[in-house]
C-alpha cells in the first residue's frame, strides 16, 4: 500500500491522503487551511474514489478543485453529503467578496454533488479490491472513521472525539491493522468538559446580570448546535445568526445521526433564528446571548455584532473553539485586537476562552490506540505528533510529511 499526504501530515488542517492499494486508487478528504487567503493542499492527483470524513472546510474545502480537473465517486454519510454543498457555496461567496484567487466555480460544486454516493455506518461496500465501511467519529453529526480491508485492514479516523456530548455519542475503537489517526491535541489534554460548561454558564450569568450581552462566536457545523443544547436550560433570550441556522435545519431533516433528536428540536425551539438585517438590529437590543458565525472571527455576522458592542466593557466575547494561527480569533486571544472592515480595533469587551473542542485530547488518543492495538500507527493532522510516540514507545509509529510517498 502506497500512501501520500497531499496536505495535513505535520499540520492541523487541509487534510488530503492519497492511497494506492493493488487495483484501488483512493483519496480521503481534500481540505483547506482556513487562513486569509486559504491555503490549499498539493495539487490533486487522479483517483477513482474519494472518501470524506466530515464536512468541515479543513477536510472538504478543496474538493471542488479536484472536480475542476478530474472525476471520482465521492463517498460520505447522508449528513455529511447534505452539509458539504452549503459550506462550499459559502466559501465561494467569501472568495468573491475578499477578491481571493478563485480556485473553482459553481460548476465544480455541481460536479462534486453529482458524484456523491451515500454510505451508512457499519454497512460494508466494495471499492476496487477493497471493502469499505464507515464508523462514527464522534466529532460532528455525520463524521466518519473510514475502515478498509483487503488482505489487511487500515482505518483513517479523520477528526476524532471519544467522549459523549449533547449532540453525539463518542467514537468507539474499531479493530484494524493500520491506524491513520489525527493528532491535533497530542501532548495536551482538555479541561474536564463538565467543568468548562459550568464555568461558561457562570461567566454568561455574571455578564448578563451586570447588564452586558454575550457574543458566542461558533462554527456553523456542530458547534452552533452544541451551544444551543448546552444553553437550553438557561432562562435567557438567545439569538442564533449565520450559516449555523441552515445547518441546524439539515440536522433536523437528516434522521439517524443525533444522540437525542427530540432534545435537539426542543433546544433549537428555544432560540430565535436571525434571518435578515432587521433581526440583527433586534438581536442587539433584545438578546442576552448571540450565537453566531464565524467561529474564528474571520467573517460572517459576528464582526457586525462585535463592532456594535466593542466599546461596552460590560459585554463579553466568549470563544469556544480552536483558533488557527493568523485568524482574527487568534489575534483577539493573543493581543486583544481584531480587524473589522480593514481597521484594527481593540474591543473594550471582556474576552475569555472555554475549551469545548470536538477533538480528542492526548490521554484519550493514547487510550484509543491501546484499545485498538494496531500493528502500525500513522499520525497526521497535528504539529506535536511526537508527543504520542513518546507516550507509548512500544508501538510502531510513522510520522509522514506532505508530498512524501511511503509504503506500508
XYZ file of N, CA and C in Angstrom, residues 171-285:
345
model
N -16.825 8.360 19.721
C -16.351 7.301 18.827
C -15.902 6.087 19.633
N -16.153 4.912 19.081
C -15.734 3.650 19.705
C -14.581 3.049 18.899
N -13.627 2.387 19.585
C -12.499 1.778 18.862
C -12.969 0.701 17.883
N -12.290 0.605 16.754
C -12.564 -0.410 15.737
C -11.250 -1.130 15.450
N -11.245 -2.435 15.536
C -10.016 -3.198 15.323
C -9.505 -3.014 13.898
N -8.222 -2.707 13.783
C -7.608 -2.525 12.469
C -6.111 -2.786 12.573
N -5.504 -3.189 11.464
C -4.058 -3.462 11.463
C -3.250 -2.164 11.396
N -3.706 -1.241 10.564
C -3.009 0.039 10.400
C -3.976 1.157 10.766
N -3.556 2.026 11.679
C -4.394 3.131 12.139
C -3.783 4.446 11.678
N -4.498 5.178 10.830
C -4.064 6.509 10.386
C -4.911 7.506 11.169
N -4.292 8.191 12.131
C -5.049 8.909 13.151
C -4.643 10.372 13.254
N -5.651 11.227 13.487
C -5.376 12.644 13.760
C -4.661 12.793 15.099
N -3.920 13.897 15.252
C -3.159 14.121 16.494
C -3.178 15.597 16.880
N -4.322 16.251 16.627
C -4.428 17.692 16.858
C -3.979 18.083 18.258
N -4.427 17.315 19.262
C -4.135 17.662 20.658
C -3.081 16.742 21.280
N -2.214 16.165 20.475
C -1.113 15.380 21.021
C -0.319 16.227 22.017
N -0.080 15.692 23.193
C 0.675 16.407 24.218
C -0.152 17.354 25.058
N -1.447 17.474 24.766
C -2.312 18.389 25.520
C -3.636 17.713 25.842
N -4.059 17.853 27.087
C -5.365 17.345 27.486
C -6.332 18.502 27.682
N -7.609 18.222 27.480
C -8.640 19.229 27.696
C -9.021 19.296 29.173
N -9.419 20.474 29.601
C -10.053 20.613 30.909
C -11.333 19.781 30.910
N -11.729 19.242 32.068
C -12.954 18.455 32.164
C -14.124 19.219 31.532
N -14.825 18.571 30.595
C -15.864 19.249 29.811
C -16.989 19.795 30.698
N -17.410 19.022 31.696
C -18.476 19.494 32.586
C -18.045 20.739 33.351
N -16.768 20.783 33.744
C -16.253 21.965 34.447
C -16.213 23.184 33.528
N -15.832 22.946 32.254
C -15.795 24.048 31.280
C -17.193 24.616 31.079
N -18.180 23.727 30.932
C -19.557 24.170 30.718
C -20.067 24.952 31.920
N -19.737 24.479 33.120
C -20.153 25.196 34.339
C -19.521 26.585 34.382
N -18.231 26.668 34.053
C -17.520 27.946 34.067
C -18.099 28.898 33.022
N -18.432 28.347 31.844
C -19.033 29.155 30.789
C -20.389 29.709 31.231
N -21.224 28.858 31.791
C -22.552 29.300 32.235
C -22.442 30.340 33.347
N -21.510 30.124 34.263
C -21.304 31.109 35.338
C -20.869 32.458 34.776
N -19.971 32.418 33.782
C -19.478 33.660 33.170
C -20.581 34.367 32.388
N -21.424 33.587 31.707
C -22.564 34.163 30.985
C -23.503 34.845 31.971
N -23.826 34.164 33.061
C -24.740 34.719 34.068
C -24.182 36.015 34.663
N -22.890 35.992 34.991
C -22.249 37.172 35.576
C -22.304 38.360 34.611
N -22.033 38.094 33.327
C -22.035 39.162 32.319
C -23.429 39.769 32.155
N -24.430 38.893 32.028
C -25.796 39.384 31.798
C -26.339 40.079 33.048
N -26.067 39.512 34.220
C -26.508 40.143 35.474
C -25.893 41.520 35.658
N -24.711 41.727 35.033
C -24.008 43.003 35.138
C -24.467 44.004 34.065
N -25.459 43.586 33.259
C -26.007 44.494 32.252
C -25.404 44.364 30.875
N -24.581 43.335 30.653
C -23.945 43.154 29.354
C -24.605 42.092 28.501
N -24.090 41.947 27.289
C -24.522 40.898 26.371
C -23.340 39.979 26.082
N -23.640 38.730 25.732
C -22.594 37.750 25.443
C -22.639 37.375 23.972
N -21.502 37.527 23.293
C -21.365 37.044 21.915
C -20.580 35.737 21.958
N -21.169 34.698 21.361
C -20.527 33.386 21.294
C -20.203 33.080 19.834
N -18.984 33.393 19.372
C -18.610 33.023 18.007
C -18.538 31.500 17.890
N -19.186 30.942 16.868
C -19.250 29.483 16.771
C -19.078 29.015 15.335
N -18.564 27.794 15.187
C -18.536 27.144 13.882
C -19.969 26.778 13.508
N -20.303 26.949 12.227
C -21.672 26.676 11.778
C -22.022 25.197 11.922
N -21.024 24.345 11.694
C -21.279 22.905 11.658
C -20.866 22.278 12.988
N -21.841 21.887 13.775
C -21.576 21.182 15.028
C -21.571 22.068 16.249
N -20.776 23.154 16.253
C -20.624 23.959 17.460
C -21.852 24.841 17.722
N -22.424 25.435 16.688
C -23.637 26.236 16.868
C -24.718 25.400 17.549
N -24.893 24.181 17.068
C -25.950 23.309 17.582
C -25.635 22.822 18.992
N -24.377 22.500 19.254
C -23.970 22.073 20.597
C -24.179 23.197 21.604
N -23.849 24.439 21.203
C -24.029 25.569 22.113
C -25.501 25.786 22.444
N -26.364 25.663 21.452
C -27.809 25.819 21.702
C -28.298 24.772 22.696
N -27.753 23.560 22.612
C -28.158 22.494 23.531
C -27.587 22.720 24.932
N -26.341 23.198 25.003
C -25.723 23.466 26.307
C -26.499 24.539 27.075
N -26.985 25.549 26.347
C -27.617 26.710 26.991
C -29.137 26.585 27.096
N -29.671 25.427 26.733
C -31.134 25.284 26.658
C -31.838 25.513 27.990
N -31.159 25.251 29.126
C -31.810 25.381 30.432
C -31.541 26.739 31.092
N -30.871 27.642 30.366
C -30.628 28.983 30.913
C -31.776 29.898 30.464
N -32.330 30.605 31.384
C -33.534 31.401 31.103
C -33.170 32.771 30.532
N -32.497 32.738 29.362
C -32.095 33.972 28.701
C -32.625 33.999 27.270
N -32.663 35.184 26.685
C -33.077 35.336 25.291
C -31.854 35.095 24.403
N -31.942 34.064 23.568
C -30.803 33.645 22.747
C -31.143 33.803 21.270
N -30.337 34.567 20.552
C -30.467 34.698 19.097
C -29.342 33.903 18.443
N -29.648 33.258 17.314
C -28.639 32.498 16.559
C -28.581 33.059 15.145
N -27.379 33.426 14.704
C -27.202 34.052 13.391
C -26.151 33.281 12.594
N -26.240 33.394 11.280
C -25.228 32.804 10.415
C -25.656 31.482 9.804
N -24.703 30.841 9.130
C -24.987 29.610 8.397
C -25.378 28.457 9.312
N -25.071 28.583 10.611
C -25.451 27.534 11.556
C -26.939 27.244 11.532
N -27.757 28.245 11.189
C -29.200 28.021 11.138
C -29.590 27.046 10.026
N -28.968 27.205 8.846
C -29.293 26.279 7.755
C -28.741 24.881 8.051
N -27.587 24.816 8.731
C -27.045 23.511 9.114
C -27.965 22.846 10.145
N -28.520 23.624 11.056
C -29.453 23.068 12.054
C -30.670 22.455 11.377
N -31.158 23.099 10.315
C -32.295 22.536 9.584
C -31.910 21.225 8.897
N -30.676 21.170 8.381
C -30.182 19.913 7.785
C -30.142 18.817 8.847
N -29.678 19.158 10.052
C -29.623 18.177 11.136
C -31.014 17.639 11.476
N -32.016 18.515 11.443
C -33.381 18.086 11.746
C -33.957 17.206 10.637
N -33.537 17.494 9.398
C -34.135 16.805 8.252
C -33.377 15.554 7.822
N -32.258 15.244 8.495
C -31.464 14.061 8.134
C -31.449 13.106 9.337
N -32.377 12.175 9.378
C -32.524 11.325 10.582
C -31.405 10.304 10.731
N -31.192 9.880 11.986
C -30.300 8.764 12.257
C -28.901 9.121 12.718
N -28.622 10.417 12.974
C -27.251 10.801 13.308
C -27.107 11.462 14.680
N -28.181 11.981 15.242
C -28.091 12.718 16.500
C -28.320 11.794 17.688
N -27.674 12.123 18.801
C -27.825 11.327 20.023
C -29.260 11.372 20.544
N -29.879 12.556 20.511
C -31.238 12.728 21.039
C -31.979 13.750 20.166
N -32.581 13.293 19.055
C -33.237 14.230 18.127
C -34.340 15.060 18.785
N -35.076 14.470 19.709
C -36.170 15.189 20.366
C -35.623 16.351 21.198
N -34.540 16.094 21.944
C -33.924 17.150 22.753
C -33.297 18.222 21.859
N -32.754 17.806 20.715
C -32.185 18.766 19.773
C -33.261 19.716 19.254
N -34.401 19.167 18.842
C -35.503 20.011 18.351
C -35.994 20.965 19.443
N -36.076 20.445 20.662
C -36.519 21.280 21.785
C -35.531 22.422 22.023
N -34.236 22.118 21.964
C -33.200 23.138 22.177
C -33.238 24.202 21.090
N -33.406 23.783 19.834
C -33.452 24.746 18.730
C -34.740 25.564 18.768
N -35.809 25.005 19.343
C -37.053 25.745 19.504
C -36.963 26.846 20.547
N -35.919 26.774 21.388
C -35.715 27.768 22.448
C -35.051 29.045 21.938
N -34.405 28.965 20.755
C -33.630 30.107 20.267
C -34.388 30.830 19.153
N -33.984 32.079 18.897
C -34.574 32.883 17.822
C -33.563 32.939 16.684
N -33.958 32.451 15.513
C -33.062 32.428 14.363
C -33.116 33.761 13.616
N -31.954 34.368 13.456
C -31.857 35.654 12.748
C -31.902 35.396 11.241
N -32.799 36.106 10.549
C -32.999 35.848 9.122
C -32.683 37.049 8.237
N -32.508 38.230 8.819
C -32.272 39.421 7.998
C -31.648 40.524 8.852
N -31.323 41.647 8.217
C -30.672 42.758 8.925
C -31.567 43.378 9.989
N -32.865 43.394 9.725
C -33.791 43.926 10.739
C -33.689 43.115 12.024
N -33.580 41.786 11.880
C -33.472 40.924 13.062
C -32.109 41.072 13.740
N -31.090 41.458 12.974
C -29.771 41.709 13.584
C -29.847 42.918 14.518
N -30.529 43.966 14.064
C -30.726 45.130 14.937
C -31.546 44.747 16.163
N -32.548 43.931 15.932
C -33.388 43.445 17.037
C -32.565 42.649 18.039
N -31.653 41.804 17.534
C -30.810 40.995 18.415
C -29.949 41.870 19.312
N -29.397 42.953 18.741
C -28.555 43.860 19.532
C -29.336 44.533 20.651
N -30.644 44.682 20.460
C -31.477 45.300 21.500
C -32.037 44.279 22.478
